[in-house]
PDB file of C-alpha atoms in Angstrom:
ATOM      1  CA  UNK A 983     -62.800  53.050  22.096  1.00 47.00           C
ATOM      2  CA  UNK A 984     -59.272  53.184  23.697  1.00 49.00           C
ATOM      3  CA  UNK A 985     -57.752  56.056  25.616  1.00 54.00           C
ATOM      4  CA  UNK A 986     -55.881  58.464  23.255  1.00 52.00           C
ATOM      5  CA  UNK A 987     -53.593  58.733  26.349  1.00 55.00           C
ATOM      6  CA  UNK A 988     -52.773  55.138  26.898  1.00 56.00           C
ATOM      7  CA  UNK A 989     -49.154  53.845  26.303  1.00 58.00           C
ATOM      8  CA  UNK A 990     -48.832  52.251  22.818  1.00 58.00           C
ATOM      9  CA  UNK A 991     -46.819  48.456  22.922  1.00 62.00           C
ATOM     10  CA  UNK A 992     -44.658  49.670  20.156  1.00 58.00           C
ATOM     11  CA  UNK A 993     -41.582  51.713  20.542  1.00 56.00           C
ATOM     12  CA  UNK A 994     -40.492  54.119  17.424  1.00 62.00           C
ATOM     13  CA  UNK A 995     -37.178  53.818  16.454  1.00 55.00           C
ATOM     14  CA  UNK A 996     -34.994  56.634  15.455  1.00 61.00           C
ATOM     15  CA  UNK A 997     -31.558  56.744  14.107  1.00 57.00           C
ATOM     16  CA  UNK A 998     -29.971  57.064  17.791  1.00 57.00           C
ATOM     17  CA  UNK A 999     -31.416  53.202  18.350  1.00 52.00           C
ATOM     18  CA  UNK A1000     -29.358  51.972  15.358  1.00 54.00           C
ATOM     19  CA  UNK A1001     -26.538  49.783  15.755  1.00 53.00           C
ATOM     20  CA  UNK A1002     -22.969  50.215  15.503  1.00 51.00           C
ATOM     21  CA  UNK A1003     -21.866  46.790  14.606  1.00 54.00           C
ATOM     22  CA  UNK A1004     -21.466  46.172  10.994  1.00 60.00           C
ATOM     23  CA  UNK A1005     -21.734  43.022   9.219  1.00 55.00           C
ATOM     24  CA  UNK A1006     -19.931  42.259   6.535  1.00 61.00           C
ATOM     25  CA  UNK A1007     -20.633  39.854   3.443  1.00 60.00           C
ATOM     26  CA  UNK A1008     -20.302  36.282   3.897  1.00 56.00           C
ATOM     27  CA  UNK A1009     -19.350  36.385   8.232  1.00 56.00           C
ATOM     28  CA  UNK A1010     -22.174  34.229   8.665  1.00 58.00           C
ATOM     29  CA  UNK A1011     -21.132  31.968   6.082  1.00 62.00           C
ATOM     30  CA  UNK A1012     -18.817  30.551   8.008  1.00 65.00           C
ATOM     31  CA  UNK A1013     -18.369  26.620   8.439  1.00 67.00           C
ATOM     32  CA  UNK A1014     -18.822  24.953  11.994  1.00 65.00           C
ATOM     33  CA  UNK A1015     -16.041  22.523  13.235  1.00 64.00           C
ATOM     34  CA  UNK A1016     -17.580  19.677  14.675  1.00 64.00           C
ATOM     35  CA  UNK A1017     -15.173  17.060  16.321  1.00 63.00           C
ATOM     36  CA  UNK A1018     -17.654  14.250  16.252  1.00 59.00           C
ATOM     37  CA  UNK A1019     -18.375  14.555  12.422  1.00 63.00           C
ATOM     38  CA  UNK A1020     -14.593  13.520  11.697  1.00 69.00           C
ATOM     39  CA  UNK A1021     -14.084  10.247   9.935  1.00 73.00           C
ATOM     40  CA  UNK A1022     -10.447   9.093   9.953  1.00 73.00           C
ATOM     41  CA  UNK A1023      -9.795   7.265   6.837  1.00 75.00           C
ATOM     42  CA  UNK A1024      -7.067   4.699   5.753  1.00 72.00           C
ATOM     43  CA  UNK A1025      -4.788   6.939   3.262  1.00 69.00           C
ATOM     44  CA  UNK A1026      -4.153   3.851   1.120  1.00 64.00           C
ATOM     45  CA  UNK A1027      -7.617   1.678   0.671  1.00 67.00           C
ATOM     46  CA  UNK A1028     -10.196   4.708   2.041  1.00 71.00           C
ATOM     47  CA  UNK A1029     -11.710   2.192   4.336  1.00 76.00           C
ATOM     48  CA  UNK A1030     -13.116   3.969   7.814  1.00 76.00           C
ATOM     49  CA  UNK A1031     -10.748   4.088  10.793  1.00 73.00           C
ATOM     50  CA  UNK A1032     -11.916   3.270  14.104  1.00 75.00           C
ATOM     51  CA  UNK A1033     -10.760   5.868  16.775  1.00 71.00           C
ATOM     52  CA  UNK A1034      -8.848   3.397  19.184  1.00 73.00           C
ATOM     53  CA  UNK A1035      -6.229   2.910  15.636  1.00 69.00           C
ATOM     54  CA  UNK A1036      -2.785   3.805  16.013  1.00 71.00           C
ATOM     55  CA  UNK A1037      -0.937   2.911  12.984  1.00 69.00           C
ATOM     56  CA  UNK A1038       1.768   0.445  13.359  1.00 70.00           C
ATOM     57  CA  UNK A1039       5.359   1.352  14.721  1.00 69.00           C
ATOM     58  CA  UNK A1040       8.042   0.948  12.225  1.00 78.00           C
ATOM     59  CA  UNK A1041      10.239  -1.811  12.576  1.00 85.00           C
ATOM     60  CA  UNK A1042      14.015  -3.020  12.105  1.00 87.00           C
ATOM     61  CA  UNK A1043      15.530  -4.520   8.804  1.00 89.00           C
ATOM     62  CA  UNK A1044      16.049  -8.287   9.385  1.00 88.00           C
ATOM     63  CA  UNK A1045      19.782  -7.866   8.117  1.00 88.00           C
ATOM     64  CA  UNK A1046      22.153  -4.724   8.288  1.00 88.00           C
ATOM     65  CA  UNK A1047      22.848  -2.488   5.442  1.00 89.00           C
ATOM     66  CA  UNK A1048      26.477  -4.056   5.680  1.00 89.00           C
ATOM     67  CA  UNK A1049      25.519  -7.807   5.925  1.00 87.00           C
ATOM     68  CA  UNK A1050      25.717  -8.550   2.282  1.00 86.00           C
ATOM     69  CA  UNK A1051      27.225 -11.594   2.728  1.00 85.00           C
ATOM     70  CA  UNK A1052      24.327 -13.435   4.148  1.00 87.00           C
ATOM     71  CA  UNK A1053      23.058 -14.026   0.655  1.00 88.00           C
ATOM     72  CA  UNK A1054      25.761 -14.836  -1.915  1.00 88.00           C
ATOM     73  CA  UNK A1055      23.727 -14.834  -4.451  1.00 88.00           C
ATOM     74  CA  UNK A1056      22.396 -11.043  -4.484  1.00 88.00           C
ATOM     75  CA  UNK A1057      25.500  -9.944  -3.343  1.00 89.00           C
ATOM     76  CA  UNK A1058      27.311 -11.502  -6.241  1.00 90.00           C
ATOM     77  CA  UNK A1059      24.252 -10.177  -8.725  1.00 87.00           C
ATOM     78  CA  UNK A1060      24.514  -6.848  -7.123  1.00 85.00           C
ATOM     79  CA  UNK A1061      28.543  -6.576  -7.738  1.00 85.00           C
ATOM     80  CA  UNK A1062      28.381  -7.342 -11.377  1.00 87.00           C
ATOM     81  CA  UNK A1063      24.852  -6.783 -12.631  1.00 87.00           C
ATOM     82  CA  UNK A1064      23.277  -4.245 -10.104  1.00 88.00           C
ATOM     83  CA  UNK A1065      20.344  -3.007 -12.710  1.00 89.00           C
ATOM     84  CA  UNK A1066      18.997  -7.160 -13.460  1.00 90.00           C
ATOM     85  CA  UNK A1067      19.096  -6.924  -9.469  1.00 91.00           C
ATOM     86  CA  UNK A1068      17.376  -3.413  -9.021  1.00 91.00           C
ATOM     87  CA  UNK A1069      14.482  -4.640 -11.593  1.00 90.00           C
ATOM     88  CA  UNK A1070      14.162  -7.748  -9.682  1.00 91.00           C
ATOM     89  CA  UNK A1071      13.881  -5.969  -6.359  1.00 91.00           C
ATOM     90  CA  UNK A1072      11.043  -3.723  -8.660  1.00 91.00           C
ATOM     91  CA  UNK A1073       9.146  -6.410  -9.534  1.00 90.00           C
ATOM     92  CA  UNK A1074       8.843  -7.830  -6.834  1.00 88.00           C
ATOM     93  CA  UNK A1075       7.567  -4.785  -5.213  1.00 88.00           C
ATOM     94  CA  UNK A1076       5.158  -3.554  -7.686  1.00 86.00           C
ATOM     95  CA  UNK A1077       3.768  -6.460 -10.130  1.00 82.00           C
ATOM     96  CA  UNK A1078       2.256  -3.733 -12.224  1.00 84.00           C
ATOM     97  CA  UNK A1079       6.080  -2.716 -13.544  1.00 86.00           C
ATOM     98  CA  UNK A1080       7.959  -5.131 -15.212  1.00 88.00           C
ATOM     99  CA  UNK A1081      11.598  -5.837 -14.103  1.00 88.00           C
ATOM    100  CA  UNK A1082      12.714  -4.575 -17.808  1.00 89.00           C
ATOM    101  CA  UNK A1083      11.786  -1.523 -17.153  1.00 89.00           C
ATOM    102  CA  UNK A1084      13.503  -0.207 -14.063  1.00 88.00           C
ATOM    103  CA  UNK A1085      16.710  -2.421 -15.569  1.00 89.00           C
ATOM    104  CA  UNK A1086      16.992  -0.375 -18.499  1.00 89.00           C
ATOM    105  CA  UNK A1087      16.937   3.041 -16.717  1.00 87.00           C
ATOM    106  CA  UNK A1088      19.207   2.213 -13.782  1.00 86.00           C
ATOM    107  CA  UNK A1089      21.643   0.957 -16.642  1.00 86.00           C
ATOM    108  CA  UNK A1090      21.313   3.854 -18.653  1.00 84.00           C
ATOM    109  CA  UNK A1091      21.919   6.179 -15.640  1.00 80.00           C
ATOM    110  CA  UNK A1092      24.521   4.222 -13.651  1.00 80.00           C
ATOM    111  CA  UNK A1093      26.298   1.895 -15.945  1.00 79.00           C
ATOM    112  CA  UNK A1094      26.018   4.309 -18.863  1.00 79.00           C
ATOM    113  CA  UNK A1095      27.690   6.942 -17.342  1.00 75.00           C
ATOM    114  CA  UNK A1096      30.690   5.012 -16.073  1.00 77.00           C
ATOM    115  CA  UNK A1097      30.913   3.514 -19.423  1.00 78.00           C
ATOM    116  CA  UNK A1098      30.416   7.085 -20.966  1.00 75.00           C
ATOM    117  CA  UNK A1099      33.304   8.583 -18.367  1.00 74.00           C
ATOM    118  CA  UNK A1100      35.452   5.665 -19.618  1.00 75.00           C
ATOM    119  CA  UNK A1101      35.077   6.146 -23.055  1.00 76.00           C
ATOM    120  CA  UNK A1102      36.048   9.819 -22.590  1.00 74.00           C
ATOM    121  CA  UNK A1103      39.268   9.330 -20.611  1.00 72.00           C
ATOM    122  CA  UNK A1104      40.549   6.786 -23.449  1.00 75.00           C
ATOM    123  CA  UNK A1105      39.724   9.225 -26.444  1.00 74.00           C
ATOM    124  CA  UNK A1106      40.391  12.171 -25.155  1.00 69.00           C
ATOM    125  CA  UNK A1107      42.659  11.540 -22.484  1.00 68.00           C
ATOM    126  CA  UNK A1108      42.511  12.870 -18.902  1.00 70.00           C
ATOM    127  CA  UNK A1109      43.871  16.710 -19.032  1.00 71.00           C
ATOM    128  CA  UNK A1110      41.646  19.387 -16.262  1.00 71.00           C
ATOM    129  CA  UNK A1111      39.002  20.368 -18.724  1.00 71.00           C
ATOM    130  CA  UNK A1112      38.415  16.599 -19.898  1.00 72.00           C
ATOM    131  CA  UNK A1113      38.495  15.613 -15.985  1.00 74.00           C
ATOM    132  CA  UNK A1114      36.350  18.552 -14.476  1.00 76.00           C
ATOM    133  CA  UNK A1115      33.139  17.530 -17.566  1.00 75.00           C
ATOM    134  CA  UNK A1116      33.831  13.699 -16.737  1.00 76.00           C
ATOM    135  CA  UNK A1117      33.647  14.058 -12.750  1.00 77.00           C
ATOM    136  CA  UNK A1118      30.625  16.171 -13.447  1.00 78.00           C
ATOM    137  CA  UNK A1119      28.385  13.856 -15.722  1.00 76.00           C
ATOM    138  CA  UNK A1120      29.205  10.840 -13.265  1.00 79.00           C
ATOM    139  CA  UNK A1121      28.044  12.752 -10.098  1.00 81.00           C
ATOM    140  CA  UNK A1122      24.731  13.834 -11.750  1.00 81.00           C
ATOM    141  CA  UNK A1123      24.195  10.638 -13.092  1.00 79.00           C
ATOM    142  CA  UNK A1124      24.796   9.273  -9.372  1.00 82.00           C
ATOM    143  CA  UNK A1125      22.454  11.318  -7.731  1.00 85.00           C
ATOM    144  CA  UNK A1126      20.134  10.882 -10.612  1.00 84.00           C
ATOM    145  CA  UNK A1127      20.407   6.957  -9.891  1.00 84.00           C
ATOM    146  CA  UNK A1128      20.121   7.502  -6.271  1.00 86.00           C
ATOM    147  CA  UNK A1129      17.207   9.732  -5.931  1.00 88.00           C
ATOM    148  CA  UNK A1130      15.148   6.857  -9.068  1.00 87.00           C
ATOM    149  CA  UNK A1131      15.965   3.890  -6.540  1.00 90.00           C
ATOM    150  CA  UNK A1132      15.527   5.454  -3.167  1.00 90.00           C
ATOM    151  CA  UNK A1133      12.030   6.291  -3.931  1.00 90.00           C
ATOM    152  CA  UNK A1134      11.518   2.832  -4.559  1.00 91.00           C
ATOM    153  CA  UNK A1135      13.402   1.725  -1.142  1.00 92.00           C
ATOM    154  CA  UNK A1136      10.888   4.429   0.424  1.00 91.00           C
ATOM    155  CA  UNK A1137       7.703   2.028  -0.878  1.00 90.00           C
ATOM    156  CA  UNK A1138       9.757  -0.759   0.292  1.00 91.00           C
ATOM    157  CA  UNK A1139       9.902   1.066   3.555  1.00 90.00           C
ATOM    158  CA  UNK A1140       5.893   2.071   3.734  1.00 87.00           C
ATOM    159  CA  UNK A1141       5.115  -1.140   2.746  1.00 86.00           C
ATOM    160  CA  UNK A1142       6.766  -3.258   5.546  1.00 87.00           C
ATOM    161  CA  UNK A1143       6.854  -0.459   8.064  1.00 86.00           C
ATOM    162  CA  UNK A1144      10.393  -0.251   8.107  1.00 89.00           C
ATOM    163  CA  UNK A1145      13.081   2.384   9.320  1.00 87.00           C
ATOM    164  CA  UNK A1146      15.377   4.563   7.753  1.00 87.00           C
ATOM    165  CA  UNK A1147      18.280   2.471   8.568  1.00 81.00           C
ATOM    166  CA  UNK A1148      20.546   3.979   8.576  1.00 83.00           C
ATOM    167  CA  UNK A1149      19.596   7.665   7.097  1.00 85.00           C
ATOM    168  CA  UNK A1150      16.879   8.789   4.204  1.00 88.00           C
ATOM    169  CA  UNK A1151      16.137   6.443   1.488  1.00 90.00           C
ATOM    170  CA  UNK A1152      17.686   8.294  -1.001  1.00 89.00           C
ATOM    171  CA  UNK A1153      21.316   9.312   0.809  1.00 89.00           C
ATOM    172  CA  UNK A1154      21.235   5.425   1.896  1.00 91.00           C
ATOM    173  CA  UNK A1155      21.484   4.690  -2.363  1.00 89.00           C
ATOM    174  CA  UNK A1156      23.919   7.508  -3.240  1.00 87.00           C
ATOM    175  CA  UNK A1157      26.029   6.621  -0.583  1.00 88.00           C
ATOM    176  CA  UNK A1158      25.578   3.066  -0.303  1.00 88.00           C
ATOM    177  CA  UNK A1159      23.638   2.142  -3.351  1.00 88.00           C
ATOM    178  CA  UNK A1160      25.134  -1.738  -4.533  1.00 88.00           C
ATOM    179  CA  UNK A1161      25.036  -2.800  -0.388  1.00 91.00           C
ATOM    180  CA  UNK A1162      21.108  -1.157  -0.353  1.00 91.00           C
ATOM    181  CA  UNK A1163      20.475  -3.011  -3.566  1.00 91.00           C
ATOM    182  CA  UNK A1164      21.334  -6.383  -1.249  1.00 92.00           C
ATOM    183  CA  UNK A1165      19.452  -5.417   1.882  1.00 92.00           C
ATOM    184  CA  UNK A1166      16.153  -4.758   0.126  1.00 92.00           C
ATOM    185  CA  UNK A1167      16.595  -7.903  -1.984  1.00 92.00           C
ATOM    186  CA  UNK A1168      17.627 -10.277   1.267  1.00 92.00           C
ATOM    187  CA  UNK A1169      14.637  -8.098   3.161  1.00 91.00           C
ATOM    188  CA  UNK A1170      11.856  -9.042   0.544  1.00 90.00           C
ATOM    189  CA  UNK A1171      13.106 -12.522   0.019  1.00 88.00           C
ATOM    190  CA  UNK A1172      12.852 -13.156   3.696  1.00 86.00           C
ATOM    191  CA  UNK A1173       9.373 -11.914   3.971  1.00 83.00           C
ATOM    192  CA  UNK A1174       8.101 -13.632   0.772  1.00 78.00           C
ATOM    193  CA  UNK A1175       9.430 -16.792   2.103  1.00 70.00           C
ATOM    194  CA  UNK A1176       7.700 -16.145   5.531  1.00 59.00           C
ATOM    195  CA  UNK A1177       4.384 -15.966   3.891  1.00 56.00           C
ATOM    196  CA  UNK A1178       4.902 -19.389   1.717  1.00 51.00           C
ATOM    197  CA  UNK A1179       5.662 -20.806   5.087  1.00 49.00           C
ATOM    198  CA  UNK A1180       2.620 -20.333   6.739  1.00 52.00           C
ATOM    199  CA  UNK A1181       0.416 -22.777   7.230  1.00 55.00           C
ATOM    200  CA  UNK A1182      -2.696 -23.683   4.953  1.00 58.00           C
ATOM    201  CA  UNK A1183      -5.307 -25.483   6.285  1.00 62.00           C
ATOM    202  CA  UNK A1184      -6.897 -27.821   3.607  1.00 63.00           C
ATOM    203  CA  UNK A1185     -10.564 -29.113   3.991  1.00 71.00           C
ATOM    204  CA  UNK A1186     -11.976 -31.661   1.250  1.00 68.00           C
ATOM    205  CA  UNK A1187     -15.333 -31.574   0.350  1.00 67.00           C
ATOM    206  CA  UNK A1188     -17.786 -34.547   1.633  1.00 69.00           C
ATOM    207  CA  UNK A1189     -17.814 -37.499  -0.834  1.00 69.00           C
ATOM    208  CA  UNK A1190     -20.877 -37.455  -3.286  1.00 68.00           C
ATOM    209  CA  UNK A1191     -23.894 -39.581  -2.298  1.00 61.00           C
ATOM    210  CA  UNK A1192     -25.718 -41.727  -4.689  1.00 61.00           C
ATOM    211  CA  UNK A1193     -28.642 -43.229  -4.223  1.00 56.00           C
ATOM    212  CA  UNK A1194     -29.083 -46.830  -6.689  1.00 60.00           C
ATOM    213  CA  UNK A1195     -32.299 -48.327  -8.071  1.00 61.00           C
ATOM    214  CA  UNK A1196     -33.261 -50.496  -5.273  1.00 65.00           C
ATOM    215  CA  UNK A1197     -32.562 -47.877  -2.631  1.00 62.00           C
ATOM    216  CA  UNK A1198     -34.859 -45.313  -4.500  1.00 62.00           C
ATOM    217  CA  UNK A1199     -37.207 -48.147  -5.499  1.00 68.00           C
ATOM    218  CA  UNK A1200     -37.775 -48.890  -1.799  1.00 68.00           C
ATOM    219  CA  UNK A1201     -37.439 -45.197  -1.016  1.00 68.00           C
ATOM    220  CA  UNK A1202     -40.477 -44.868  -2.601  1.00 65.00           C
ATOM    221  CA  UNK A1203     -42.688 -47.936  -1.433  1.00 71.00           C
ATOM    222  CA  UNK A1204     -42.012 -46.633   1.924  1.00 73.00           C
ATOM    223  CA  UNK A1205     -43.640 -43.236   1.192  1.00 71.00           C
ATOM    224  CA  UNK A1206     -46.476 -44.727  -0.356  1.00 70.00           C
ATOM    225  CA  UNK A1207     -47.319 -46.875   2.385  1.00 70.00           C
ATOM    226  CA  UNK A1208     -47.117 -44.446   5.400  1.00 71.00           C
ATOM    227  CA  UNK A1209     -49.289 -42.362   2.249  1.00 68.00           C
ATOM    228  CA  UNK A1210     -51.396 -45.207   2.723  1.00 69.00           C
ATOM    229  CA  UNK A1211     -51.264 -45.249   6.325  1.00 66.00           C
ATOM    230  CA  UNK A1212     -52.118 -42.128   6.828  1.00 65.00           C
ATOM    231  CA  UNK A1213     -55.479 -42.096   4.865  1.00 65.00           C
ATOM    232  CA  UNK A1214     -56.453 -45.209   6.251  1.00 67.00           C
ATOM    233  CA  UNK A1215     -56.312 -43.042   9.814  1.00 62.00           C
ATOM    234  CA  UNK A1216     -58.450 -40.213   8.884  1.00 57.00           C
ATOM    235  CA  UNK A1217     -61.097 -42.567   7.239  1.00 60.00           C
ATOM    236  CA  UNK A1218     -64.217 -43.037   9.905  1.00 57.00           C
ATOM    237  CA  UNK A1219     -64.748 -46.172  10.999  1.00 51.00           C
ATOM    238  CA  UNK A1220     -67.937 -47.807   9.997  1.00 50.00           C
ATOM    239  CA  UNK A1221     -70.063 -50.314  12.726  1.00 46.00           C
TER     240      UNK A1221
END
């Protein structure tokens, strides 16, 4: 039997060996950051990034905000009929959205309100009151207008990997809106017509073999006779 007096191996705890630290609920619970778990995604497509990928660096419009001259033909639609050339500039940005579309609001908020303001001064004439509601329709209307198409000139912008040239999107159209109108139309019709320049390389397919009656008539005498041939070899050769 053992020795009452021996030392036990366990050790009795009392309340003095308790622990002053206090958990509380969930501290373990905690998730781990781990840098090598990360997965840097494309925003757009969701396609895996590699880590060396720097996104490109955002380039200079081809033509100034003032150069509307370079094109006579936007700068003439965007003088007279600045909503057919805001829906044009739409549809060719987005092919889901028809130009009709962002034509009818940009006339509506633009060329609606001027005709609106005009309509006023020649009814009612142009006394303080009259003046003060007129100047105030026209500037909401404006910024209304400019904030619609600058979001648009911002897609424009992401698309291409453009600057703000000269400020934000949206300042550049209330300030500036019918020479914007004519950059981004001269800046998509340039890069359109870069990409129908490139060159195509066109490869025709091999001409179609056929094979006449003779050819497959001796085709097939050929094969039997190396058929032939061949038996003749394996037969054994009688004395």
């Amino acid at each position: 039997m053992a020795d009452g007096t021996a030392q036990s191996r366990y050790v009795k705890l009392t309340k003095a060996h308790d622990s002053p630290l206090e958990i509380t609920p969930g501290e373990l619970n905690q998730p781990v950051h781990v840098p090598q778990l990360e997965i840097r995604r494309c925003h757009e497509c969701g396609q895996t990034l590699p880590e060396s990928y720097e996104p490109p660096a955002n380039e200079d419009w081809s033509t100034g905000i003032f150069a509307c001259t370079e094109d006579t033909e936007s700068c003439w639609n965007g003088l007279f009929c600045p909503c057919v050339l805001f829906g044009r500039n739409v549809e060719s940005l987005r092919e889901d959205i028809p130009w009709t579309q962002p034509c009818i609001c940009h006339a509506i908020c633009v060329e609606g309100g001027i005709a609106l303001a005009a309509a006023t001064a020649i009814f009612h004439g142009i006394d303080p009151k009259t003046s003060f509601l007129i100047g105030e329709g026209l500037v909401f209307a404006w910024w209304m207008c400019g904030i619609y198409t600058g979001l648009f000139r911002q897609s424009l912008q992401n698309k291409y990997h453009l600057k703000n040239s000269p400020c934000d999107p949206c300042a550049v159209h209330c300030c500036m809106h019918w020479c914007a109108l004519c950059q981004e139309h001269r800046e998509m019709k340039g890069r359109l017509s870069d990409n129908a320049a490139m060159p195509m390389t066109v490869i025709n397919p091999p001409p179609i073999q056929e094979m006449s009656a003779t050819e497959n008539q001796i085709s097939v005498q050929e094969s039997q006779n190396e058929d032939e041939g061949q038996r003749s070899a394996l037969e054994p050769h009688t004395s």
